[in-house]
Amino acid sequence: MTRVPGLPVSPGVAWGPAALMLERHPVMRCGIAAANVERERGRLDRAREASATQLRAIHARVAQQAGADLASLFEAQLLMLDDDLLVPRARRIVESDRVNAEWALDRAFDQFCAVFADVGDDYLRERRGDVADVVGRLRRNLRPAGSGGGAPAALAAPAVLVADELAPSFAAQIDPAMILGVAFETGSRTHHSAILARSLGIPAVAGAALVTTYIRPGTLVLVDGDAGEVVIDPTPGVVEEARRRRDRRAAGAAPPRARPSGPVLTADGAAVRFLANIERLEEVEAARAAGAEGIGLFRSEFLLGGRAVDACDEEAQYGVYRDLVERMAPHAVTIRSFDIEESQASGRADAEPEAGSRARGPLGLRAIRLSLGHREAFETQLRALARASRHGSVRVLLPFVSSVDELRSARAALRSATHAVQGTGPELTAMPVGVMVEVPSAALTVDLLAAEADFFSIGTNDLIQFCLAVDRADRRVAGLFDPLHPAILRVIRQVVRLARPRGRPVAVCGEMAADPGALLLLLGLGVTEFSMSPAAIPEARDLVRRVTMGEVRRAAARALSLPTSLDIAALLAARFPALASWPLGRDGRPHMEGHS
Ligand code: PEP
Ligand code: MG
């Protein structure tokens, strides 16, 4: 039995055979028939050819832009590509072991590394990195075009998904009935895959370093989403304890209550609205049952499920949006335009980054930047939204806006899309256009944006990431992701103040709103509309009823003068008896992101 610590990102406990999803190291071993040996060898040859073509192009480009010295690195990689220890050896392994090309290449690489491990020469040892680079390229070229790589085939039986990197687009393709629990090496609580696991009620652990290297497909694995731990080959005793815990939780689950409706009133009568964040159409029922007064955030990119940005045509999108609107009627539905990264735009998670860019990262070409660059796909989405607006109330939400220029360009695209739809059916009424406040430049210019936006929604997941310089996908800095950081309170107060003169509503749709202590703070800072996962709404509604606006305003005013998030958490815990069950950790801070 091996225990791998991680971050608890979705509560509950689950166990079962592991299904591996390896984005970085596709190493599935498949036995092959003798008749398929040539096919697998052919795949290796084609991957080698494609790699050589790419390396020659990179070499020429680098030689021209950065000089011959640097370019020689790629000359060396081209030579490695032809080394007898790599592709030719992998070809031999395909035949001798009767295995797939990927597995054979991996074995060849292992043997290659073993040889180099014994070499005393530092220079030669360092070349191992270059070989790994070449092997990575070969692996990518072994994948079928557009596959995005790494995803396990449809599961035959329920399993625990263990992944190195769980891209949200792949997570979205998962059949929840087949996934018992999820463990992945990267990420944190606000990673989209973690958010999705919570909304599906699947226990999950993120940031479980190197977990995929300890697990083979089929290994019994237990995911403890309460403690933040992955247990490999758990003993019968550990499984039994988990079973008791799961049963207790099921027995203690609150019986379904009468569906609450309408705005919630604080103890002194102020109205507070709760809306739902959803990623999938199927969540509408849960949103309604939780008393959501609408959808505050529909993450439309989950429709793509990792496919290219133009994979979901207008008709298909219209069908989903219309369904959503009709099922939520009479409430409004806020649909966010695709918030994807560059690698997803082409549907190739493994696509080569452009020269001078990074393959991934939260600061690159994503969300509205990408939509404006893929104008056709953007207008397709906007046309689908405009058509859906004939069936109910649709609001358009723009992610990652960082300037008024972007808002104007997006509005121009919307005008063109609306124009195309106008005249094809009943008269269209203008859809309100909102801006996600999740980039500091937007937060600081809400007054300017307010002149041209109809509403705002603060995305604290990204806003905190950018204000505190903490990559939400990097488990190593997850402990620094601090929603109660004084800077975060100040920036939110500022957004509320800047939006006020024009009377633009400001909601919070990031995960911060789902934390009881932070919720009261946000209320005290002047936010009265919250959007969160349906599962978090009932508790939030109950909490708000038990406090007065005077209390929360005073607490927020005091919190704004405190120097650390620890002080702020202590203040909240002391002032609000209703927070008695607020899960404060041993360090006195709430069990929010990074404090677990
Ligand atoms: C946010 O950034 O807070 C947000 C709600 O958007 P997402 O989590 O989808 O980035
Ligand atoms: Mg965001």
Coordinates of C-alpha atoms and ligand atoms in Angstrom, one line a residue:
M1 CA 0.0 0.0 0.0
T2 CA 1.3 3.4 -0.9
R3 CA -0.1 6.8 0.1
V4 CA 0.3 9.8 -2.2
P5 CA -0.6 13.1 -0.7
G6 CA -2.5 15.7 -2.7
L7 CA -5.1 18.5 -2.5
P8 CA -8.7 17.6 -1.5
V9 CA -10.7 19.2 -4.4
S10 CA -14.0 17.3 -4.4
P11 CA -15.3 15.6 -1.2
G12 CA -16.0 11.9 -0.7
V13 CA -14.2 8.7 -1.0
A14 CA -14.1 6.2 -3.9
W15 CA -12.1 3.2 -4.9
G16 CA -11.8 0.9 -7.8
P17 CA -9.5 -0.2 -10.6
A18 CA -7.4 2.6 -12.1
A19 CA -7.8 3.8 -15.6
L20 CA -4.8 5.8 -16.6
M21 CA -4.9 8.9 -18.7
L22 CA -1.5 10.1 -19.7
E23 CA -1.3 13.3 -21.5
R24 CA 2.4 13.8 -21.1
H25 CA 3.5 10.1 -21.3
P26 CA 1.3 8.0 -23.5
V27 CA 2.5 4.6 -22.4
M28 CA -0.4 2.2 -22.8
R29 CA 0.9 -1.3 -23.6
C30 CA -1.2 -3.1 -26.2
G31 CA -0.3 -6.6 -27.4
I32 CA -0.6 -6.9 -31.2
A33 CA -1.1 -9.8 -33.6
A34 CA 1.8 -10.9 -35.8
A35 CA -0.2 -9.5 -38.7
N36 CA 0.0 -6.0 -37.3
V37 CA 3.7 -5.8 -36.7
E38 CA 4.3 -4.1 -40.0
R39 CA 1.5 -1.7 -39.4
E40 CA 3.1 -0.6 -36.0
R41 CA 6.5 -0.4 -37.7
G42 CA 5.0 1.8 -40.4
R43 CA 3.6 4.1 -37.7
L44 CA 7.0 4.5 -36.2
D45 CA 8.5 5.3 -39.6
R46 CA 5.8 7.9 -40.3
A47 CA 6.3 9.5 -36.9
R48 CA 10.0 9.6 -37.6
E49 CA 9.4 11.2 -41.0
A50 CA 7.0 13.8 -39.5
S51 CA 9.5 14.5 -36.7
A52 CA 12.3 15.0 -39.2
T53 CA 10.3 17.4 -41.3
Q54 CA 9.4 19.4 -38.2
L55 CA 13.0 19.5 -36.9
R56 CA 14.3 20.6 -40.3
A57 CA 11.8 23.4 -40.3
I58 CA 12.6 24.4 -36.8
H59 CA 16.3 24.2 -37.6
A60 CA 16.0 26.5 -40.6
R61 CA 13.8 29.0 -38.6
V62 CA 16.1 29.1 -35.6
A63 CA 19.2 29.4 -37.9
Q64 CA 17.7 32.4 -39.5
Q65 CA 16.4 34.1 -36.4
A66 CA 18.9 33.2 -33.7
G67 CA 22.0 32.0 -35.5
A68 CA 23.8 28.8 -36.4
D69 CA 24.9 28.0 -32.8
L70 CA 21.5 27.6 -31.4
A71 CA 20.2 25.9 -34.5
S72 CA 22.9 23.2 -34.1
L73 CA 20.8 21.9 -31.2
F74 CA 18.2 20.8 -33.7
E75 CA 20.8 19.4 -36.0
A76 CA 21.8 17.2 -33.1
Q77 CA 18.2 16.2 -32.5
L78 CA 17.9 15.3 -36.2
L79 CA 20.9 13.0 -35.7
M80 CA 19.4 11.5 -32.6
L81 CA 16.2 10.8 -34.5
D82 CA 18.3 8.4 -36.7
D83 CA 20.2 6.9 -33.8
D84 CA 20.1 3.1 -33.9
L85 CA 19.1 3.1 -30.2
L86 CA 15.8 4.9 -30.8
V87 CA 13.5 4.2 -33.8
P88 CA 15.3 1.2 -35.2
R89 CA 15.4 -0.3 -31.7
A90 CA 11.7 0.4 -31.2
R91 CA 11.0 -1.3 -34.5
R92 CA 12.8 -4.4 -33.3
I93 CA 10.9 -4.3 -30.0
V94 CA 7.6 -4.1 -31.9
E95 CA 8.5 -7.4 -33.5
S96 CA 10.1 -9.2 -30.6
D97 CA 7.6 -8.2 -27.9
R98 CA 4.6 -7.9 -30.2
V99 CA 3.6 -4.5 -28.8
N100 CA 2.2 -1.2 -30.1
A101 CA 4.6 1.4 -31.4
E102 CA 4.1 3.8 -28.4
W103 CA 5.1 1.1 -25.9
A104 CA 8.1 0.0 -28.0
L105 CA 9.3 3.5 -28.3
D106 CA 9.0 4.0 -24.5
R107 CA 11.0 0.8 -23.9
A108 CA 13.7 1.9 -26.3
F109 CA 13.9 5.2 -24.5
D110 CA 14.1 3.5 -21.1
Q111 CA 17.0 1.4 -22.4
F112 CA 18.7 4.4 -23.9
C113 CA 18.4 6.2 -20.5
A114 CA 19.8 3.2 -18.7
V115 CA 22.9 3.4 -20.9
F116 CA 23.3 7.1 -20.3
A117 CA 22.8 6.8 -16.6
D118 CA 26.1 4.9 -16.3
V119 CA 28.0 7.4 -18.4
G120 CA 30.3 9.6 -16.2
D121 CA 30.4 12.4 -18.7
D122 CA 28.2 15.4 -17.7
Y123 CA 27.9 16.5 -21.3
L124 CA 26.6 13.2 -22.5
R125 CA 24.2 12.9 -19.5
E126 CA 22.8 16.3 -20.3
R127 CA 22.0 15.2 -23.8
R128 CA 19.4 12.9 -22.3
G129 CA 17.2 16.0 -22.1
D130 CA 17.5 16.4 -25.9
V131 CA 16.7 12.7 -26.4
A132 CA 13.6 13.1 -24.2
D133 CA 12.6 16.0 -26.4
V134 CA 13.0 13.9 -29.5
V135 CA 11.0 11.1 -28.0
G136 CA 8.3 13.5 -26.9
R137 CA 8.0 14.7 -30.5
L138 CA 7.9 11.1 -31.8
R139 CA 5.1 10.3 -29.3
R140 CA 3.1 13.3 -30.4
N141 CA 3.5 12.3 -34.0
L142 CA 2.3 8.8 -33.2
R143 CA -1.0 10.1 -32.2
P144 CA -3.8 10.3 -34.7
A145 CA -4.3 13.8 -36.0
G146 CA -6.8 15.7 -33.9
S147 CA -7.0 13.1 -31.2
G148 CA -5.7 15.4 -28.5
G149 CA -3.8 12.4 -27.3
G150 CA -3.8 10.4 -24.1
A151 CA -7.5 9.8 -23.4
P152 CA -8.4 6.3 -22.5
A153 CA -10.8 4.5 -24.8
A154 CA -14.4 4.3 -23.5
L155 CA -14.3 2.4 -20.3
A156 CA -15.8 -1.0 -20.1
A157 CA -16.4 -0.9 -16.4
P158 CA -16.4 1.8 -13.7
A159 CA -12.9 3.0 -12.7
V160 CA -10.9 5.6 -10.9
L161 CA -9.4 8.0 -13.4
V162 CA -5.8 8.7 -12.7
A163 CA -4.2 11.3 -14.9
D164 CA -1.0 13.3 -15.1
E165 CA -2.7 16.4 -16.5
L166 CA -6.5 16.3 -16.7
A167 CA -7.4 18.9 -19.3
P168 CA -10.9 20.2 -18.6
S169 CA -11.8 19.4 -22.2
F170 CA -11.1 15.7 -21.6
A171 CA -12.7 15.8 -18.2
A172 CA -15.8 17.0 -20.0
Q173 CA -15.9 13.9 -22.2
I174 CA -15.9 11.7 -19.2
D175 CA -19.0 9.6 -18.6
P176 CA -19.8 10.3 -14.9
A177 CA -21.5 7.0 -14.5
M178 CA -18.2 5.3 -15.3
I179 CA -15.8 7.4 -13.2
L180 CA -15.8 6.5 -9.5
G181 CA -13.1 9.0 -8.5
V182 CA -10.4 11.2 -10.0
A183 CA -6.8 11.8 -9.1
F184 CA -4.5 14.0 -11.1
E185 CA -1.0 15.3 -10.7
T186 CA -1.4 18.9 -11.5
G187 CA -4.1 21.4 -10.7
S188 CA -5.8 22.8 -7.7
R189 CA -9.3 23.5 -6.3
T190 CA -10.1 26.1 -8.9
H191 CA -8.8 24.0 -11.8
H192 CA -11.7 23.4 -14.2
S193 CA -11.4 19.6 -13.8
A194 CA -11.7 20.0 -10.1
I195 CA -14.8 22.2 -10.5
L196 CA -16.3 19.7 -12.8
A197 CA -15.6 16.8 -10.4
R198 CA -17.4 18.7 -7.6
S199 CA -20.3 19.5 -9.8
L200 CA -20.6 15.8 -10.7
G201 CA -20.2 14.8 -7.1
I202 CA -17.1 12.7 -7.9
P203 CA -14.5 12.5 -5.2
A204 CA -11.2 14.0 -6.5
V205 CA -7.7 14.7 -5.4
A206 CA -5.5 17.2 -7.4
G207 CA -1.8 17.8 -7.1
A208 CA -1.0 14.2 -6.4
A209 CA 2.6 14.4 -7.5
L210 CA 3.9 11.6 -9.7
V211 CA 0.8 9.5 -8.9
T212 CA 0.7 8.1 -12.5
T213 CA 4.2 6.7 -12.2
Y214 CA 3.2 4.4 -9.3
I215 CA 0.0 3.0 -10.9
R216 CA -0.6 0.5 -13.7
P217 CA -3.9 0.2 -15.4
G218 CA -6.2 -1.9 -13.3
T219 CA -4.4 -1.3 -10.0
L220 CA -6.8 -0.9 -7.1
V221 CA -6.7 2.7 -6.1
L222 CA -8.6 4.7 -3.5
V223 CA -9.2 8.4 -3.9
D224 CA -9.9 10.2 -0.6
G225 CA -11.3 13.6 -1.5
D226 CA -11.8 14.6 2.1
A227 CA -8.3 14.0 3.3
G228 CA -6.6 14.8 -0.1
E229 CA -4.9 11.5 -0.5
V230 CA -4.6 8.8 -3.1
V231 CA -4.0 5.3 -1.7
I232 CA -2.5 2.7 -4.1
D233 CA -3.3 -0.9 -3.4
P234 CA -5.2 -0.1 -0.2
T235 CA -5.4 -2.8 2.4
P236 CA -8.9 -4.4 3.1
G237 CA -9.0 -2.5 6.4
V238 CA -8.5 0.9 4.6
V239 CA -11.2 0.1 2.1
E240 CA -13.5 -1.0 4.9
E241 CA -13.0 2.3 6.7
A242 CA -13.7 4.1 3.5
R243 CA -16.8 2.1 2.9
R244 CA -18.1 3.0 6.4
R245 CA -17.4 6.7 5.8
R246 CA -19.1 6.6 2.4
D247 CA -22.2 4.9 3.9
R248 CA -22.3 7.4 6.8
R249 CA -22.2 10.2 4.3
A250 CA -25.0 8.7 2.3
A251 CA -27.1 8.1 5.4
G252 CA -26.5 11.6 6.6
A253 CA -27.4 13.3 3.3
A254 CA -30.2 15.7 3.8
P255 CA -33.5 14.5 2.5
P256 CA -34.7 16.4 -0.5
R257 CA -36.3 19.6 0.7
A258 CA -39.2 21.5 -0.9
R259 CA -37.8 23.5 -3.7
P260 CA -36.9 27.0 -2.4
S261 CA -37.7 29.9 -4.7
G262 CA -37.2 33.6 -5.1
P263 CA -34.5 35.8 -3.7
V264 CA -33.2 35.2 -0.2
L265 CA -33.6 37.9 2.4
T266 CA -31.0 38.6 5.0
A267 CA -32.2 38.8 8.6
D268 CA -32.8 42.6 8.1
G269 CA -34.6 42.1 4.8
A270 CA -32.0 42.8 2.1
A271 CA -32.5 40.7 -1.1
V272 CA -29.6 38.4 -2.2
R273 CA -29.7 36.5 -5.4
F274 CA -28.2 33.1 -6.0
L275 CA -27.6 31.7 -9.5
A276 CA -25.9 28.6 -10.7
N277 CA -22.6 27.9 -12.4
I278 CA -23.0 25.0 -14.8
E279 CA -20.9 23.2 -17.4
R280 CA -23.4 20.8 -18.8
L281 CA -27.0 20.9 -19.7
E282 CA -27.8 18.0 -17.4
E283 CA -27.1 20.3 -14.4
V284 CA -30.1 22.4 -15.0
E285 CA -32.3 20.2 -12.9
A286 CA -29.8 20.5 -10.0
A287 CA -29.7 24.3 -10.4
R288 CA -33.5 24.5 -10.3
A289 CA -33.7 22.2 -7.3
A290 CA -31.2 24.3 -5.4
G291 CA -33.4 27.4 -5.9
A292 CA -31.1 29.1 -8.4
E293 CA -32.7 32.2 -9.9
G294 CA -31.0 31.6 -13.2
I295 CA -27.7 30.5 -14.6
G296 CA -25.0 33.0 -13.7
L297 CA -22.3 31.2 -15.7
F298 CA -22.6 28.5 -18.4
R299 CA -19.1 27.5 -19.3
S300 CA -19.9 27.0 -23.0
E301 CA -16.5 25.6 -23.9
F302 CA -17.4 22.3 -22.3
L303 CA -19.6 21.8 -25.4
L304 CA -16.5 21.4 -27.4
G305 CA -15.1 18.6 -25.3
G306 CA -11.6 19.2 -26.5
R307 CA -12.5 19.5 -30.1
A308 CA -11.6 22.3 -32.4
V309 CA -13.3 25.6 -31.8
D310 CA -15.4 25.2 -35.0
A311 CA -16.3 21.6 -34.2
C312 CA -19.7 22.6 -32.7
D313 CA -21.7 24.2 -35.5
E314 CA -24.3 26.8 -35.2
E315 CA -27.2 24.4 -35.3
A316 CA -25.8 22.2 -32.5
Q317 CA -25.0 25.2 -30.3
Y318 CA -28.4 26.7 -30.9
G319 CA -30.0 23.4 -29.8
V320 CA -28.1 23.4 -26.5
Y321 CA -28.6 27.1 -25.7
R322 CA -32.3 26.9 -26.6
D323 CA -32.8 23.9 -24.4
L324 CA -31.0 25.6 -21.6
V325 CA -33.1 28.8 -21.9
E326 CA -36.3 26.9 -22.0
R327 CA -35.5 24.6 -19.1
M328 CA -34.5 27.6 -16.9
A329 CA -37.5 29.8 -17.9
P330 CA -38.5 32.3 -16.7
H331 CA -35.1 32.9 -15.3
A332 CA -32.2 34.4 -17.3
V333 CA -29.3 32.3 -18.6
T334 CA -25.9 33.8 -18.7
I335 CA -23.8 32.1 -21.4
R336 CA -20.1 32.7 -21.5
S337 CA -18.4 32.7 -24.9
F338 CA -15.7 30.0 -25.2
D339 CA -13.0 30.3 -22.6
I340 CA -10.4 28.1 -24.1
E341 CA -6.7 28.2 -24.5
E342 CA -4.8 28.3 -27.8
S343 CA -4.0 24.6 -27.9
Q344 CA -7.8 23.9 -27.7
A345 CA -8.6 26.2 -30.6
S346 CA -7.4 23.6 -33.1
G347 CA -8.6 20.7 -31.0
R348 CA -5.0 19.5 -30.7
A349 CA -4.0 19.6 -27.1
D350 CA -0.6 18.4 -28.3
A351 CA -0.3 21.0 -31.1
E352 CA 3.1 22.6 -31.6
P353 CA 3.2 26.0 -30.1
E354 CA 3.9 28.8 -32.5
A355 CA 7.5 30.2 -32.5
G356 CA 7.9 32.6 -29.6
S357 CA 5.0 31.3 -27.6
R358 CA 4.5 28.8 -24.8
A359 CA 2.4 25.8 -25.4
R360 CA 0.1 26.4 -22.4
G361 CA -0.4 29.0 -19.8
P362 CA -3.0 31.3 -18.4
L363 CA -1.6 34.4 -19.9
G364 CA -1.5 33.5 -23.5
L365 CA -4.0 33.5 -26.4
R366 CA -7.2 32.5 -24.7
A367 CA -10.8 33.3 -24.2
I368 CA -11.9 36.6 -25.8
R369 CA -8.5 37.1 -27.4
L370 CA -8.9 33.8 -29.1
S371 CA -12.6 34.4 -30.1
L372 CA -11.6 37.8 -31.6
G373 CA -8.9 36.0 -33.6
H374 CA -11.3 33.3 -34.8
R375 CA -14.0 35.7 -35.8
E376 CA -15.9 33.2 -37.8
A377 CA -16.3 30.7 -35.0
F378 CA -17.1 33.6 -32.6
E379 CA -19.9 34.9 -34.8
T380 CA -21.2 31.4 -35.2
Q381 CA -21.5 31.2 -31.4
L382 CA -23.1 34.6 -31.2
R383 CA -25.6 33.8 -33.9
A384 CA -26.6 30.6 -32.0
L385 CA -27.0 32.7 -28.9
A386 CA -29.1 35.4 -30.7
R387 CA -31.4 32.7 -32.1
A388 CA -31.7 31.1 -28.6
S389 CA -32.7 34.5 -27.2
R390 CA -35.9 34.2 -29.1
H391 CA -36.9 31.5 -26.6
G392 CA -36.1 33.2 -23.4
S393 CA -33.7 35.5 -21.6
V394 CA -30.1 35.2 -22.7
R395 CA -27.2 37.2 -21.4
V396 CA -23.8 37.1 -23.1
L397 CA -20.7 37.0 -20.9
L398 CA -17.3 37.7 -22.2
P399 CA -14.3 36.0 -20.5
F400 CA -10.9 37.4 -19.9
V401 CA -11.6 40.9 -21.1
S402 CA -8.6 43.2 -20.4
S403 CA -9.6 46.4 -22.2
V404 CA -12.4 48.5 -23.6
D405 CA -11.1 47.7 -27.1
E406 CA -11.8 44.1 -26.7
L407 CA -15.3 44.8 -25.4
R408 CA -15.9 47.0 -28.5
S409 CA -14.6 44.4 -30.9
A410 CA -16.8 41.8 -29.2
R411 CA -19.8 44.1 -29.5
A412 CA -19.0 44.6 -33.2
A413 CA -19.0 40.9 -33.7
L414 CA -22.3 40.6 -31.8
R415 CA -23.9 43.3 -34.0
S416 CA -22.8 41.5 -37.1
A417 CA -24.1 38.2 -35.8
T418 CA -27.4 39.7 -34.7
H419 CA -27.7 41.4 -38.1
A420 CA -27.4 38.0 -39.8
V421 CA -30.0 36.4 -37.6
Q422 CA -32.4 39.4 -37.8
G423 CA -35.1 38.9 -40.4
T424 CA -34.9 35.1 -40.2
G425 CA -37.6 34.9 -37.5
P426 CA -39.3 37.0 -34.8
E427 CA -37.8 40.3 -33.9
L428 CA -34.7 40.0 -31.7
T429 CA -34.4 42.0 -28.5
A430 CA -30.9 43.0 -27.5
M431 CA -29.1 40.6 -25.3
P432 CA -27.3 42.2 -22.3
V433 CA -23.6 41.9 -22.6
G434 CA -21.5 41.4 -19.5
V435 CA -17.8 41.4 -18.8
M436 CA -16.0 38.8 -16.6
V437 CA -13.8 40.8 -14.2
E438 CA -10.9 38.4 -13.9
V439 CA -8.0 40.3 -15.2
P440 CA -6.6 43.1 -13.0
S441 CA -6.7 45.6 -15.8
A442 CA -10.4 45.0 -16.1
A443 CA -10.9 45.3 -12.4
L444 CA -9.1 48.7 -12.4
T445 CA -11.1 50.1 -15.3
V446 CA -14.6 48.9 -14.5
D447 CA -15.8 52.5 -14.6
L448 CA -14.7 52.7 -18.3
L449 CA -16.0 49.3 -19.1
A450 CA -19.3 50.2 -17.4
A451 CA -20.0 52.8 -20.1
E452 CA -20.3 49.9 -22.6
A453 CA -21.1 46.8 -20.7
D454 CA -24.5 45.9 -19.2
F455 CA -23.3 43.9 -16.2
F456 CA -20.2 42.5 -14.5
S457 CA -19.3 39.1 -13.1
I458 CA -16.2 38.8 -11.0
G459 CA -14.3 35.6 -11.8
T460 CA -12.4 35.2 -8.6
N461 CA -10.6 32.1 -9.7
D462 CA -8.7 33.9 -12.3
L463 CA -8.7 37.3 -10.6
I464 CA -6.9 35.8 -7.6
Q465 CA -4.6 33.9 -9.9
F466 CA -3.5 37.1 -11.6
C467 CA -3.5 39.4 -8.6
L468 CA -1.4 37.1 -6.5
A469 CA 0.6 35.7 -9.4
V470 CA -0.4 32.1 -8.5
D471 CA -1.0 29.7 -11.4
R472 CA -4.1 27.8 -10.5
A473 CA -2.9 24.8 -12.4
D474 CA 0.3 24.5 -10.5
R475 CA 0.0 22.5 -7.3
R476 CA 3.3 23.8 -6.0
V477 CA 1.9 27.3 -5.4
A478 CA -1.6 26.2 -4.5
G479 CA -0.9 27.2 -0.9
L480 CA -0.5 30.8 -2.0
F481 CA -4.0 31.0 -3.6
D482 CA -5.6 33.0 -1.0
P483 CA -9.1 34.5 -1.5
L484 CA -8.9 36.3 1.9
H485 CA -5.7 38.1 0.9
P486 CA -6.1 41.8 1.7
A487 CA -5.4 42.7 -1.9
I488 CA -8.3 40.6 -3.1
L489 CA -10.7 42.3 -0.7
R490 CA -9.5 45.7 -1.9
V491 CA -9.8 44.9 -5.6
I492 CA -13.3 43.6 -5.1
R493 CA -14.3 46.6 -3.2
Q494 CA -12.9 48.7 -6.0
V495 CA -14.9 46.9 -8.6
V496 CA -18.1 47.4 -6.7
R497 CA -17.4 51.1 -6.3
L498 CA -16.5 51.7 -9.9
A499 CA -19.6 49.9 -11.2
R500 CA -22.0 51.8 -9.0
P501 CA -22.3 55.3 -10.6
R502 CA -23.7 53.7 -13.8
G503 CA -25.8 51.2 -11.8
R504 CA -24.3 48.2 -13.4
P505 CA -24.9 45.0 -11.5
V506 CA -21.9 43.2 -10.2
A507 CA -22.0 39.5 -9.4
V508 CA -19.3 37.1 -8.2
C509 CA -19.1 33.8 -10.0
G510 CA -15.8 32.4 -8.9
E511 CA -15.4 29.7 -6.3
M512 CA -14.8 32.2 -3.6
A513 CA -18.5 32.9 -3.4
A514 CA -19.1 29.2 -2.4
D515 CA -17.0 29.6 0.8
P516 CA -19.3 30.6 3.7
G517 CA -16.8 33.0 5.3
A518 CA -15.8 34.6 2.0
L519 CA -19.5 34.9 1.0
L520 CA -20.3 37.0 4.1
L521 CA -17.3 39.2 3.3
L522 CA -18.4 39.7 -0.3
L523 CA -21.9 40.6 0.9
G524 CA -20.3 43.2 3.2
L525 CA -18.3 44.6 0.3
G526 CA -21.5 45.3 -1.5
V527 CA -22.0 42.2 -3.8
T528 CA -25.6 40.9 -3.6
E529 CA -25.6 38.4 -6.5
F530 CA -23.7 35.2 -6.5
S531 CA -23.3 32.4 -8.9
M532 CA -21.9 29.1 -7.7
S533 CA -22.2 25.4 -8.3
P534 CA -25.8 24.2 -7.6
A535 CA -24.5 22.0 -4.7
A536 CA -23.2 25.0 -2.8
I537 CA -26.4 27.1 -3.1
P538 CA -28.6 25.7 -0.3
E539 CA -26.0 26.2 2.4
A540 CA -25.3 29.7 1.1
R541 CA -29.0 30.6 1.1
D542 CA -29.3 29.4 4.7
L543 CA -26.3 31.3 5.9
V544 CA -27.4 34.6 4.3
R545 CA -30.7 34.5 6.1
R546 CA -29.0 34.4 9.4
V547 CA -27.0 37.6 9.1
T548 CA -27.9 41.3 8.8
M549 CA -26.4 43.7 6.2
G550 CA -25.2 45.9 9.1
E551 CA -23.2 43.1 10.5
V552 CA -21.6 42.0 7.3
R553 CA -20.8 45.6 6.3
R554 CA -19.1 46.3 9.6
A555 CA -17.1 43.0 9.4
A556 CA -16.0 43.9 5.8
A557 CA -15.0 47.4 6.8
R558 CA -12.9 46.0 9.7
A559 CA -11.5 43.2 7.5
L560 CA -10.2 45.8 5.0
S561 CA -8.0 47.2 7.7
L562 CA -6.4 43.9 8.7
P563 CA -3.0 42.9 7.4
T564 CA -3.3 39.2 6.8
S565 CA -5.8 36.6 5.7
L566 CA -5.3 34.8 9.0
D567 CA -6.5 37.9 10.8
I568 CA -9.5 38.2 8.5
A569 CA -10.5 34.6 8.9
A570 CA -10.3 34.9 12.7
L571 CA -12.4 38.1 12.6
L572 CA -15.1 36.3 10.5
A573 CA -15.1 33.2 12.7
A574 CA -15.4 35.4 15.8
R575 CA -18.1 37.7 14.5
F576 CA -20.5 35.2 13.0
P577 CA -21.8 32.4 15.1
A578 CA -23.5 31.2 11.9
L579 CA -20.0 30.2 10.7
A580 CA -19.6 27.8 13.5
S581 CA -19.2 24.9 11.1
W582 CA -17.0 26.9 8.8
P583 CA -14.2 24.4 8.3
L584 CA -11.2 26.2 9.8
G585 CA -8.0 24.2 9.4
R586 CA -5.3 23.6 12.0
D587 CA -3.7 26.8 11.0
G588 CA -6.8 28.8 11.8
R589 CA -7.6 29.5 8.2
P590 CA -10.6 28.2 6.3
H591 CA -10.3 25.1 4.2
M592 CA -10.3 27.0 1.0
E593 CA -7.9 26.8 -1.8
G594 CA -4.4 26.3 -0.5
H595 CA -5.4 26.2 3.1
S596 CA -6.3 22.6 3.2
Ligands
PEP1 C1 -13.3 32.5 -12.6 O1 -12.2 32.8 -13.2 O2 -13.5 32.8 -11.4 C2 -14.4 31.9 -13.3 C3 -15.6 31.7 -12.8 O3 -14.1 31.3 -14.5 P1 -13.3 30.0 -14.8 O4 -13.2 29.3 -13.4 O5 -14.1 29.2 -15.7 O6 -12.0 30.4 -15.3
MG2 MG -12.0 32.5 -15.3

